[in-house]
XYZ file of C-alpha atoms in Angstrom:
744
model
C 55.518 111.184 -85.152
C 55.116 111.290 -81.444
C 58.416 113.147 -81.014
C 57.560 115.649 -83.737
C 54.174 116.348 -82.189
C 55.663 116.777 -78.815
C 58.241 119.220 -80.128
C 55.528 121.229 -81.813
C 53.625 121.255 -78.550
C 56.662 122.527 -76.737
C 57.195 125.212 -79.338
C 53.611 126.384 -78.967
C 54.309 127.128 -75.313
C 57.179 129.416 -76.204
C 55.608 132.726 -77.140
C 57.475 135.562 -78.772
C 57.855 138.862 -76.985
C 55.443 140.601 -79.264
C 52.834 137.863 -79.001
C 49.297 138.932 -78.170
C 46.250 136.761 -78.184
C 42.751 137.961 -78.941
C 41.366 137.187 -75.492
C 43.918 139.196 -73.484
C 43.568 142.100 -75.979
C 39.800 141.974 -75.524
C 40.196 141.840 -71.783
C 42.543 144.797 -71.802
C 40.204 146.723 -74.113
C 37.247 145.997 -71.826
C 39.184 146.962 -68.735
C 40.076 150.361 -70.263
C 36.714 151.038 -71.737
C 34.433 153.660 -70.212
C 31.720 151.081 -69.693
C 33.932 149.044 -67.371
C 35.136 152.187 -65.539
C 31.583 153.526 -65.025
C 29.668 150.527 -63.794
C 32.093 149.749 -60.930
C 31.940 153.331 -59.478
C 28.172 153.207 -59.538
C 28.205 149.991 -57.531
C 30.684 151.560 -55.104
C 28.435 154.609 -54.709
C 25.419 152.447 -53.974
C 27.362 150.361 -51.442
C 28.647 153.441 -49.664
C 25.197 155.038 -49.597
C 23.506 151.991 -48.122
C 26.289 151.330 -45.677
C 26.286 154.960 -44.444
C 22.530 154.853 -43.848
C 22.629 151.598 -41.931
C 25.542 152.757 -39.759
C 23.798 156.058 -38.970
C 20.537 154.289 -38.135
C 22.269 151.902 -35.749
C 24.249 154.749 -34.186
C 21.031 156.778 -33.628
C 19.288 153.762 -32.091
C 22.136 153.084 -29.733
C 22.321 156.772 -28.734
C 18.552 156.893 -28.180
C 18.678 153.678 -26.045
C 21.651 154.776 -23.867
C 21.028 158.479 -23.369
C 17.746 159.352 -21.640
C 15.389 161.555 -23.552
C 15.148 165.209 -22.612
C 11.782 166.978 -22.441
C 11.546 169.126 -25.594
C 8.762 171.343 -24.265
C 4.991 171.463 -24.485
C 5.039 173.349 -27.791
C 7.037 170.551 -29.582
C 4.912 167.972 -31.235
C 5.609 164.321 -30.468
C 4.564 161.183 -32.256
C 3.314 158.134 -30.301
C 4.335 154.847 -31.849
C 2.155 152.943 -29.321
C 4.783 150.245 -29.142
C 4.993 150.138 -25.310
C 1.284 150.250 -24.684
C 0.429 146.588 -25.047
C -0.082 146.314 -21.258
C -2.289 149.417 -21.110
C -6.040 149.040 -20.616
C -6.999 152.298 -22.234
C -9.018 152.362 -25.403
C -6.892 152.068 -28.465
C -3.861 150.605 -26.683
C -4.265 147.075 -28.011
C -5.271 147.570 -31.656
C -3.373 148.035 -34.872
C -5.486 150.792 -36.383
C -7.171 153.768 -34.682
C -10.401 155.314 -35.856
C -9.897 158.137 -38.295
C -6.375 157.145 -39.331
C -5.413 156.291 -42.908
C -5.779 152.561 -42.175
C -9.492 153.029 -41.386
C -11.438 151.907 -44.453
C -14.421 154.186 -43.867
C -12.247 157.258 -43.304
C -10.201 156.469 -46.398
C -13.361 156.197 -48.558
C -14.643 159.471 -47.250
C -11.377 161.326 -47.724
C -11.196 160.165 -51.370
C -14.763 161.351 -52.060
C -14.242 165.118 -52.050
C -16.219 166.259 -55.073
C -15.694 169.755 -56.379
C -13.416 171.848 -54.125
C -15.321 175.015 -55.036
C -18.807 173.741 -54.275
C -18.277 171.016 -51.673
C -19.460 172.312 -48.308
C -16.876 172.718 -45.623
C -19.584 171.718 -43.150
C -19.608 168.196 -44.647
C -15.871 167.901 -44.160
C -16.249 169.150 -40.584
C -18.972 166.601 -39.893
C -16.760 163.807 -41.298
C -13.979 164.856 -39.097
C -16.179 164.843 -35.973
C -16.735 161.094 -36.098
C -13.095 160.232 -36.489
C -10.515 162.821 -35.509
C -12.089 163.769 -32.180
C -11.939 160.170 -31.051
C -8.504 159.168 -32.359
C -7.748 156.930 -29.427
C -10.638 154.565 -30.294
C -9.935 151.427 -32.262
C -11.381 151.198 -35.775
C -14.050 148.655 -36.393
C -13.041 145.094 -37.101
C -14.662 145.154 -40.530
C -13.336 148.637 -41.287
C -9.633 147.739 -41.600
C -8.431 148.435 -45.101
C -6.094 145.497 -45.419
C -7.283 141.995 -46.298
C -4.308 140.185 -44.743
C -5.005 141.501 -41.298
C -7.861 139.352 -40.035
C -8.286 141.273 -36.815
C -7.571 144.734 -35.459
C -6.599 143.380 -32.001
C -2.972 142.763 -31.247
C -3.623 139.711 -29.143
C -5.298 137.826 -31.984
C -2.160 137.972 -34.175
C 0.796 135.723 -33.441
C 3.962 137.834 -33.148
C 7.706 137.404 -32.729
C 8.851 139.005 -29.493
C 12.409 139.457 -30.767
C 11.159 141.249 -33.866
C 8.997 143.627 -31.753
C 12.136 144.346 -29.727
C 13.994 145.240 -32.873
C 11.228 147.634 -33.884
C 11.213 149.183 -30.431
C 14.976 149.704 -30.814
C 15.200 151.242 -34.311
C 11.915 153.174 -34.721
C 11.857 155.739 -31.909
C 14.953 157.682 -33.231
C 13.185 158.494 -36.479
C 10.206 160.242 -34.754
C 11.900 163.294 -33.205
C 11.362 166.958 -33.975
C 9.891 167.552 -37.422
C 9.748 163.819 -38.001
C 6.744 163.821 -35.670
C 5.030 166.317 -37.973
C 5.542 164.267 -41.143
C 4.497 161.019 -39.470
C 1.396 162.637 -37.940
C 0.390 163.966 -41.350
C 1.013 160.507 -42.780
C -1.261 158.543 -40.470
C -3.943 161.242 -40.044
C -5.570 162.248 -43.330
C -7.531 165.048 -41.540
C -4.574 166.829 -39.962
C -4.578 169.661 -42.579
C -8.247 170.331 -42.129
C -9.398 172.828 -39.443
C -10.743 171.390 -36.211
C -14.335 170.367 -35.917
C -15.934 173.133 -33.882
C -19.022 170.972 -33.460
C -17.044 168.852 -31.058
C -16.856 171.886 -28.756
C -20.471 173.004 -29.165
C -23.693 171.864 -27.542
C -27.136 171.783 -29.137
C -28.238 174.902 -27.224
C -25.252 176.816 -28.459
C -25.761 180.408 -29.357
C -22.547 182.254 -30.086
C -22.254 185.273 -27.889
C -24.677 184.000 -25.192
C -22.309 185.036 -22.398
C -22.270 181.649 -20.623
C -19.943 178.682 -20.332
C -22.350 176.213 -21.929
C -20.997 176.815 -25.416
C -17.618 175.209 -25.009
C -15.677 172.693 -22.899
C -13.312 175.125 -21.234
C -12.896 176.337 -17.703
C -11.141 179.592 -18.612
C -12.957 182.370 -16.836
C -12.089 184.958 -19.447
C -13.499 182.780 -22.182
C -16.555 182.034 -20.064
C -17.163 185.758 -19.590
C -17.439 185.891 -23.382
C -14.944 188.679 -23.801
C -14.487 189.254 -27.542
C -10.711 189.453 -27.411
C -10.368 186.271 -25.448
C -12.885 184.481 -27.659
C -10.784 185.386 -30.690
C -7.657 184.106 -28.975
C -9.409 180.861 -28.152
C -10.518 180.350 -31.698
C -7.021 181.143 -32.940
C -5.609 178.442 -30.663
C -8.056 175.941 -32.049
C -6.696 176.574 -35.524
C -3.017 176.275 -34.555
C -2.640 172.542 -35.364
C -4.125 172.766 -38.823
C -2.219 176.019 -39.548
C 1.086 174.524 -38.486
C 0.535 171.485 -40.657
C 0.580 173.717 -43.748
C 4.241 174.524 -43.034
C 4.967 170.987 -44.203
C 4.230 170.231 -47.866
C 2.173 167.102 -48.637
C 4.374 164.920 -50.813
C 6.416 163.252 -48.072
C 3.359 162.313 -45.925
C 1.600 160.986 -48.958
C 4.547 158.808 -49.924
C 4.923 157.492 -46.382
C 1.196 156.709 -46.125
C 0.974 154.845 -49.384
C 4.172 152.933 -48.724
C 2.910 151.894 -45.278
C -0.341 150.745 -46.858
C 1.627 148.772 -49.420
C 3.779 147.131 -46.762
C 0.682 146.013 -44.799
C -0.910 144.785 -48.018
C 1.906 142.490 -49.060
C 3.582 141.481 -45.770
C 2.098 139.211 -43.175
C 1.050 141.045 -39.965
C 3.439 139.099 -37.720
C 6.472 140.470 -39.582
C 5.318 144.119 -39.301
C 5.239 146.443 -36.316
C 2.198 145.952 -34.083
C 0.686 149.429 -34.799
C -0.011 151.446 -37.880
C 1.997 154.375 -36.513
C 5.062 152.153 -36.204
C 4.494 150.793 -39.663
C 4.450 154.367 -40.989
C 7.785 154.955 -39.236
C 9.224 151.833 -40.835
C 7.924 152.967 -44.250
C 9.627 156.319 -43.688
C 13.023 154.585 -43.077
C 12.672 152.477 -46.217
C 11.600 155.478 -48.219
C 14.498 157.687 -47.140
C 17.167 155.028 -47.473
C 15.968 154.216 -51.003
C 15.653 157.883 -51.991
C 19.126 158.626 -50.538
C 20.674 155.844 -52.656
C 19.000 157.106 -55.785
C 20.105 160.663 -54.979
C 23.732 159.569 -54.661
C 23.595 157.838 -58.078
C 21.897 160.898 -59.568
C 24.641 163.185 -58.211
C 27.283 160.858 -59.647
C 25.559 160.996 -63.097
C 25.134 164.749 -62.862
C 28.800 165.316 -62.110
C 29.902 162.925 -64.887
C 27.794 164.474 -67.607
C 28.661 168.002 -66.554
C 32.378 167.144 -66.797
C 31.893 165.233 -70.070
C 30.074 168.275 -71.448
C 33.286 170.228 -70.834
C 35.707 167.625 -72.127
C 33.310 166.695 -74.968
C 34.119 163.034 -74.886
C 32.010 160.368 -76.528
C 30.558 158.340 -73.642
C 30.198 155.068 -75.583
C 33.853 154.334 -76.440
C 35.821 157.625 -76.682
C 36.000 156.972 -80.421
C 39.036 158.163 -82.353
C 36.896 160.269 -84.684
C 35.405 162.269 -81.843
C 38.573 162.624 -79.833
C 40.457 163.894 -82.911
C 37.782 166.499 -83.708
C 36.392 167.599 -80.362
C 39.224 167.200 -77.823
C 40.606 169.913 -75.564
C 43.990 169.584 -77.093
C 44.473 169.456 -80.854
C 46.926 166.563 -80.548
C 44.837 164.566 -78.021
C 45.113 160.867 -78.607
C 42.835 157.985 -77.690
C 44.871 157.210 -74.546
C 44.597 160.805 -73.345
C 40.849 160.678 -73.936
C 40.628 157.541 -71.790
C 42.700 159.197 -69.076
C 40.300 162.129 -69.149
C 37.426 159.758 -68.851
C 39.052 158.109 -65.828
C 39.577 161.499 -64.212
C 35.922 162.317 -64.846
C 34.810 159.032 -63.244
C 37.141 159.630 -60.258
C 35.810 163.142 -59.559
C 32.218 161.984 -59.962
C 32.797 159.148 -57.531
C 34.401 161.488 -54.928
C 31.491 163.877 -55.241
C 28.913 161.140 -54.673
C 30.799 159.743 -51.753
C 31.015 163.118 -50.121
C 27.278 163.275 -50.396
C 27.011 159.922 -48.629
C 28.902 161.312 -45.582
C 27.522 164.807 -45.755
C 27.223 166.729 -42.343
C 23.407 166.546 -42.395
C 23.385 162.763 -42.646
C 20.965 162.317 -39.728
C 18.249 164.204 -41.534
C 18.619 161.934 -44.565
C 17.819 158.940 -42.403
C 14.981 160.034 -40.137
C 11.453 160.925 -41.281
C 12.464 164.252 -42.822
C 12.021 165.410 -46.434
C 15.655 165.810 -47.258
C 16.284 162.440 -48.921
C 13.262 162.522 -51.222
C 13.955 166.187 -52.059
C 17.549 165.459 -52.942
C 16.532 162.497 -55.029
C 14.025 164.520 -57.048
C 16.266 167.570 -57.392
C 19.454 165.775 -58.305
C 17.680 163.427 -60.642
C 16.134 166.345 -62.518
C 19.569 168.007 -62.852
C 21.149 164.674 -63.917
C 18.636 164.272 -66.743
C 19.085 167.923 -67.763
C 22.903 167.476 -67.794
C 22.558 164.360 -69.917
C 20.311 166.189 -72.372
C 22.813 169.012 -72.399
C 25.678 166.704 -73.132
C 23.991 165.186 -76.101
C 23.044 168.623 -77.329
C 26.787 169.358 -77.252
C 27.396 166.261 -79.374
C 24.683 167.166 -81.840
C 25.965 170.771 -81.947
C 29.629 170.100 -82.562
C 29.902 166.384 -83.468
C 29.991 165.104 -86.973
C 26.981 163.805 -88.743
C 28.197 160.231 -88.556
C 28.040 160.199 -84.786
C 24.885 158.584 -83.530
C 23.345 160.013 -80.324
C 20.814 158.531 -77.998
C 18.553 161.588 -78.206
C 16.368 162.744 -81.065
C 14.604 166.108 -80.953
C 11.493 164.481 -79.412
C 13.615 162.581 -76.912
C 15.375 165.707 -75.876
C 12.105 167.519 -75.318
C 10.627 164.579 -73.398
C 13.683 164.328 -71.109
C 13.639 168.080 -70.505
C 10.017 167.901 -69.469
C 10.761 164.957 -67.219
C 13.279 167.163 -65.423
C 10.533 169.764 -64.954
C 8.169 167.165 -63.532
C 10.786 166.038 -61.042
C 11.453 169.584 -59.988
C 7.725 170.145 -59.587
C 7.536 167.102 -57.342
C 10.557 168.487 -55.398
C 8.598 171.748 -54.857
C 5.691 169.709 -53.562
C 8.075 168.205 -51.034
C 9.921 171.305 -49.866
C 9.291 174.943 -50.652
C 12.919 175.551 -51.545
C 12.361 173.471 -54.652
C 11.270 176.815 -56.149
C 14.986 177.617 -56.466
C 15.062 175.439 -59.547
C 13.089 178.266 -61.196
C 16.098 180.487 -60.691
C 18.252 177.830 -62.369
C 15.868 177.833 -65.336
C 15.948 181.639 -65.671
C 19.738 181.742 -65.609
C 19.709 179.331 -68.520
C 17.256 181.580 -70.337
C 19.521 184.646 -69.960
C 22.530 182.569 -70.907
C 20.847 181.463 -74.111
C 19.982 185.048 -74.900
C 23.624 186.080 -74.447
C 24.567 183.250 -76.804
C 22.164 184.486 -79.369
C 23.517 188.046 -79.148
C 27.128 186.800 -79.581
C 26.176 184.695 -82.590
C 24.179 187.526 -84.077
C 27.189 189.790 -83.902
C 29.353 187.290 -85.754
C 26.794 186.393 -88.434
C 25.298 189.859 -88.891
C 21.684 188.718 -88.638
C 18.650 190.965 -88.409
C 18.183 192.557 -84.985
C 14.392 191.925 -85.078
C 14.940 188.224 -85.396
C 17.328 188.406 -82.365
C 14.754 190.254 -80.248
C 12.022 187.835 -81.174
C 14.188 184.799 -80.431
C 15.258 186.154 -77.037
C 11.713 187.086 -76.136
C 10.407 183.619 -76.999
C 13.289 181.980 -75.078
C 12.670 184.003 -71.930
C 8.899 183.519 -72.177
C 9.310 179.733 -72.570
C 11.734 179.443 -69.615
C 9.478 181.704 -67.559
C 6.552 179.335 -68.124
C 8.760 176.392 -67.079
C 9.846 178.334 -63.955
C 6.211 178.967 -63.050
C 5.417 175.304 -63.527
C 8.221 174.385 -61.044
C 6.846 176.827 -58.451
C 3.155 175.862 -59.026
C 2.924 173.152 -56.338
C 3.732 175.665 -53.597
C 0.980 177.998 -54.831
C -1.405 175.028 -55.019
C -0.574 174.144 -51.447
C -1.464 177.694 -50.355
C -4.705 177.539 -52.310
C -5.741 174.285 -50.614
C -5.038 175.790 -47.170
C -7.263 178.735 -47.969
C -10.210 176.614 -49.028
C -9.765 174.329 -46.044
C -10.117 177.238 -43.618
C -11.740 180.218 -45.259
C -14.941 179.005 -46.934
C -18.105 180.157 -45.098
C -19.346 177.273 -42.907
C -22.893 177.347 -41.394
C -23.274 176.763 -37.654
C -24.163 173.066 -37.062
C -27.268 174.028 -35.003
C -28.188 177.385 -36.445
C -28.146 177.860 -40.209
C -28.431 181.630 -39.824
C -24.929 181.833 -38.235
C -21.499 181.034 -39.455
C -18.688 179.359 -37.670
C -15.690 181.592 -36.949
C -12.714 181.546 -39.299
C -9.010 182.387 -38.808
C -8.118 185.987 -38.780
C -5.833 185.639 -41.824
C -8.831 184.689 -44.032
C -10.064 188.293 -43.963
C -6.596 189.507 -44.975
C -6.582 187.262 -48.017
C -10.217 187.995 -48.857
C -9.459 191.726 -49.042
C -7.004 190.992 -51.833
C -9.534 189.472 -54.224
C -9.742 192.751 -56.044
C -6.166 192.376 -57.061
C -4.972 190.184 -59.914
C -1.983 188.963 -57.915
C -2.417 188.164 -54.229
C 0.548 188.864 -52.027
C -0.714 186.817 -49.033
C 0.925 183.402 -48.600
C -0.403 181.016 -45.972
C 2.992 179.169 -45.947
C 4.903 182.407 -45.280
C 2.312 183.459 -42.735
C 2.532 180.288 -40.752
C 6.349 180.274 -40.845
C 6.446 183.821 -39.503
C 3.682 183.413 -36.897
C 4.693 179.997 -35.374
C 8.429 179.757 -36.151
C 9.525 183.428 -36.250
C 10.864 183.127 -39.778
C 11.740 186.417 -41.464
C 14.529 188.685 -42.505
C 17.142 188.911 -39.762
C 14.613 187.692 -37.149
C 17.214 185.192 -35.906
C 19.884 187.782 -35.226
C 19.700 187.480 -31.462
C 22.308 186.784 -28.758
C 20.639 183.532 -27.706
C 20.980 182.205 -31.271
C 24.807 182.493 -31.346
C 25.201 178.687 -30.756
C 23.045 177.998 -33.807
C 25.143 180.351 -35.915
C 28.239 178.508 -34.795
C 26.717 175.178 -35.786
C 25.823 176.518 -39.263
C 29.105 178.401 -39.735
C 31.117 175.603 -41.457
C 28.583 174.912 -44.218
C 27.875 178.640 -44.714
C 31.583 179.430 -44.926
C 32.176 176.629 -47.463
C 29.193 177.830 -49.520
C 30.329 181.455 -49.632
C 33.874 180.414 -50.440
C 32.539 178.150 -53.258
C 30.673 181.127 -54.798
C 33.713 183.403 -54.473
C 35.995 180.720 -55.865
C 33.800 180.334 -58.950
C 33.737 184.106 -59.418
C 37.520 184.266 -59.058
C 38.123 181.473 -61.588
C 35.636 183.009 -64.000
C 37.313 186.442 -63.738
C 40.682 184.825 -64.158
C 39.502 183.092 -67.338
C 38.074 186.373 -68.567
C 41.401 188.131 -68.051
C 43.309 185.380 -69.864
C 40.880 185.150 -72.739
C 40.221 188.664 -73.905
C 42.687 190.709 -71.885
C 41.765 193.516 -69.507
C 41.434 197.148 -70.419
C 43.196 199.188 -67.838
C 41.849 202.361 -66.301
C 39.093 203.261 -63.860
C 36.696 204.246 -66.643
C 36.916 200.761 -68.078
C 35.947 198.830 -64.891
C 32.264 198.868 -65.644
C 32.832 197.725 -69.238
C 35.065 194.909 -68.128
C 32.495 193.821 -65.541
C 29.693 193.824 -68.092
C 31.830 191.827 -70.501
C 32.665 189.334 -67.798
C 29.025 188.840 -66.791
C 27.967 188.541 -70.415
C 30.623 185.957 -71.210
C 29.891 184.022 -68.014
C 26.190 183.762 -68.861
C 27.063 182.918 -72.501
C 29.355 180.100 -71.379
C 26.623 178.544 -69.232
C 24.100 178.319 -72.087
C 23.070 175.249 -74.015
C 24.202 176.680 -77.329
C 27.662 178.174 -76.809
C 29.229 176.069 -74.071
C 31.378 174.110 -76.496
C 32.207 176.734 -79.010
C 33.050 179.284 -76.314
C 35.214 176.738 -74.517
C 36.987 175.640 -77.686
C 37.743 179.170 -78.758
C 39.090 180.268 -75.385
C 41.272 177.183 -74.944
C 43.071 177.917 -78.181
C 43.388 181.670 -77.727
C 46.807 182.936 -78.682
C 48.718 185.180 -76.490
C 49.573 185.478 -72.834
C 47.742 183.304 -70.380
C 46.685 180.593 -72.803
C 48.649 177.858 -71.025
C 47.222 179.022 -67.722
C 43.688 178.629 -69.063
C 44.409 175.108 -70.322
C 46.047 174.217 -66.986
C 42.979 175.326 -65.052
C 40.811 172.999 -67.153
C 43.181 170.052 -66.651
C 43.087 170.386 -62.836
C 40.411 169.593 -60.305
C 39.255 173.221 -60.705
C 37.339 171.976 -63.735
C 34.516 171.701 -61.190
C 34.562 175.488 -61.119
C 34.103 175.657 -64.913
C 31.921 178.182 -66.770
C 28.976 175.739 -67.358
C 28.612 175.384 -63.543
C 27.385 178.936 -63.097
C 23.694 178.157 -62.373
C 24.615 175.649 -59.669
C 26.981 177.960 -57.818
C 24.436 180.789 -58.120
C 21.810 178.543 -56.384
C 24.368 177.645 -53.713
C 25.001 181.305 -53.016
C 21.280 181.936 -52.836
C 20.697 179.173 -50.346
C 23.574 180.453 -48.239
C 22.002 183.943 -48.159
C 18.559 182.497 -47.299
C 20.038 180.378 -44.483
C 21.919 183.313 -43.075
C 19.312 186.108 -43.202
C 15.865 184.577 -43.679
C 15.428 181.010 -42.365
C 16.427 179.484 -39.040
C 20.190 179.494 -39.413
C 20.583 176.004 -37.889
C 18.765 174.447 -40.874
C 21.353 175.833 -43.277
C 23.318 172.525 -43.077
C 20.497 170.300 -44.284
C 19.053 172.949 -46.495
C 22.255 173.264 -48.533
C 23.292 169.586 -48.383
C 19.938 168.447 -49.841
C 19.671 171.125 -52.520
C 23.056 172.180 -53.910
C 25.363 169.891 -55.876
C 27.876 172.727 -56.050
C 28.523 172.306 -52.335
C 29.893 168.809 -53.004
C 31.794 169.939 -56.110
C 33.677 172.602 -54.235
C 34.345 170.224 -51.340
C 35.801 167.792 -53.823
C 38.001 170.587 -55.209
C 39.319 171.252 -51.674
C 40.077 167.620 -51.155
C 41.726 166.803 -54.535
C 43.455 169.998 -55.552
C 46.517 169.307 -53.367
C 47.639 166.819 -56.052
C 47.220 169.228 -58.937
C 50.532 170.386 -60.468
C 49.162 173.819 -61.367
C 47.840 174.953 -58.020
C 51.148 176.354 -56.776
C 52.823 177.036 -60.084
C 52.523 180.758 -59.839
C 53.672 181.124 -56.213
C 56.997 179.327 -56.074
C 59.569 180.617 -53.614
C 57.152 182.855 -51.700
C 55.845 182.684 -48.140
C 52.356 182.501 -49.546
C 53.280 179.382 -51.373
C 54.370 177.663 -48.123
C 51.138 178.610 -46.343
C 49.112 177.460 -49.351
C 50.884 174.127 -49.440
C 50.264 173.535 -45.721
C 46.603 174.375 -46.075
C 46.371 172.230 -49.217
C 47.973 169.276 -47.437
C 45.756 169.638 -44.314
C 42.508 170.559 -46.013
C 41.382 166.926 -46.713
C 41.832 166.090 -43.068
C 39.939 169.178 -41.996
C 37.073 168.367 -44.335
C 36.870 164.753 -43.333
C 37.033 165.660 -39.655
C 34.229 168.154 -40.091
C 32.018 165.601 -41.865
C 32.647 162.875 -39.295
C 32.220 165.191 -36.292
C 28.871 166.490 -37.538
C 27.562 163.046 -38.217
C 28.501 161.881 -34.700
C 27.126 165.020 -33.137
C 23.868 164.639 -34.971
C 23.335 161.040 -33.832
C 23.721 162.197 -30.272
C 21.797 165.442 -30.298
C 18.905 164.988 -32.686
C 17.510 161.719 -31.344
C 17.615 162.940 -27.709
C 15.601 166.160 -28.293
C 18.653 168.393 -28.272
C 18.673 171.424 -30.608
C 19.818 169.786 -33.807
C 17.000 170.510 -36.247
């Protein structure tokens, strides 16, 4: 019995060639499943995003510590962290919270008690500001600190770690340069957007127009002579700080302020920076790193769902039923569907990693609005792409396929995208470009309705009504996206332009900014053309059409040239691919008289292919078109040029719009961070340039020619050029921005 059992045991160790246990099969199935291939790239993207932010922060800190700061000029705002003032004897040097800042309990209560904006007197807000903002270098009262964990407002009464203070002194100064000082100042000072308190410059015996110097605290002889022109200039200068603060929208300062308050609420004082200003800078770092990481994941999801919307693959398991019915090729198998899923994951990961090392990486780390804006914008697009993908499934999938979205869920997710884009507009004014994206979808849907109406022969009146309702609905959504910018303008007007009685003479009014009269003259019109945001940008930063076309700005144009060139090339590449698809799909009618007709057909089909309703059916019809050029169309969709597909039209249109704005309207040097924080298409086209050298179809039509050799060389060297550009701009930014050099 022992021998027989032993022999059976030995036989069990000998497995036939076709033997397969359940566990290895399950392991193999899990390894090849989309769930296993998706979770790992997400973790990789998160790791790369966090690592890139930490490396950049350390590089900026080292650069700021080694290279001495340059003087940026008197007109450049600076932010005082008060970290090196512990030995000073001046008032406010040895306390955590200054009077009038957001950490002052009394100021916080007053700022939250604003009443009705239309009836609340501006004089009351002025009088509140007198007690606090005029004396910002005075410590807040001991019993006025808003945080219960901080027992005292004095630094010396709190035990601290010297090494931790040294760390804060090392990493916090680099995040306070250039516009970071604006955002941090608005974060710690809740009154910065309000006009100055003129009562602080007036005496009790003041009578405006008295002709003496007793009315103000200035030694300017022209002002003392009470010359009207000079008085107006003096008043205008008093309003400069509050006017300039309206060039920066409120969302980022609000987030930094509340996060700083939260940190002080939950963390013991000895582990935090010694001043509230430094705590706000630390909160800005945490906020931007977190937002950047979320933005990278959102870009990964956006790319994945956009590509899956083209391939029409079932995300859950690439089921055989779906792959047989909705695959690009009629004979597509399950293995081919899994290969397509892997290529989607690979392209999505490359796109997200390019975002992590984008050339404007410095601005995504310091106290700027780019990280939060990218998070909100990309997240909104990712949710919209996911909704769009499941609309594809519901449109073309069989009834037995279960989707994650019902009609209510689709509507709720779409409105969530709108809310995110509204928040993005409240962070940066260029968030209004999402309105353009919304209107492109509206016109695309209308083109889809027209094409379907022609096939089905429906009533034209129904078509007109449906198109009208679609455009009206998307127009309402577009106005909702842009509404925060208009609200910001409205707040600026009521901060400055409401009649305010003189503090010592009720029969007189305090002077107002000159632009208030311009806006008041437009009350008779239903739509006001005056914008405080545009006025401030033009007055204080010389923003306008071709205002930056000067010889002294040539270095800034050179700095912005790479991103602008890539953006224009991306738009042209999409147009070229779209026109090529159009030629292969329907054929071109020759003759000069047919050029306009061909162009209109191309524009119509391009808009139709970008719509919610016809993206699949249009793609499926064209991929199976018989005749010349069919194989070429299918090859295009099997290469990395899939990122230039027809459904990407709204994104490349926005990229082209931002490139035009950066070139002709805004300061050209901000084009890099403007495009990198707003346009997913920039990273898609960069991914095409990096990956297309491995595509078998890129050079198929140019064999044996000199152009083929040049194209091959450029294709082989393009990844190196792109990576060098990204690395060089990140290194250059860490050196220039933190040392007050022109890198804004």
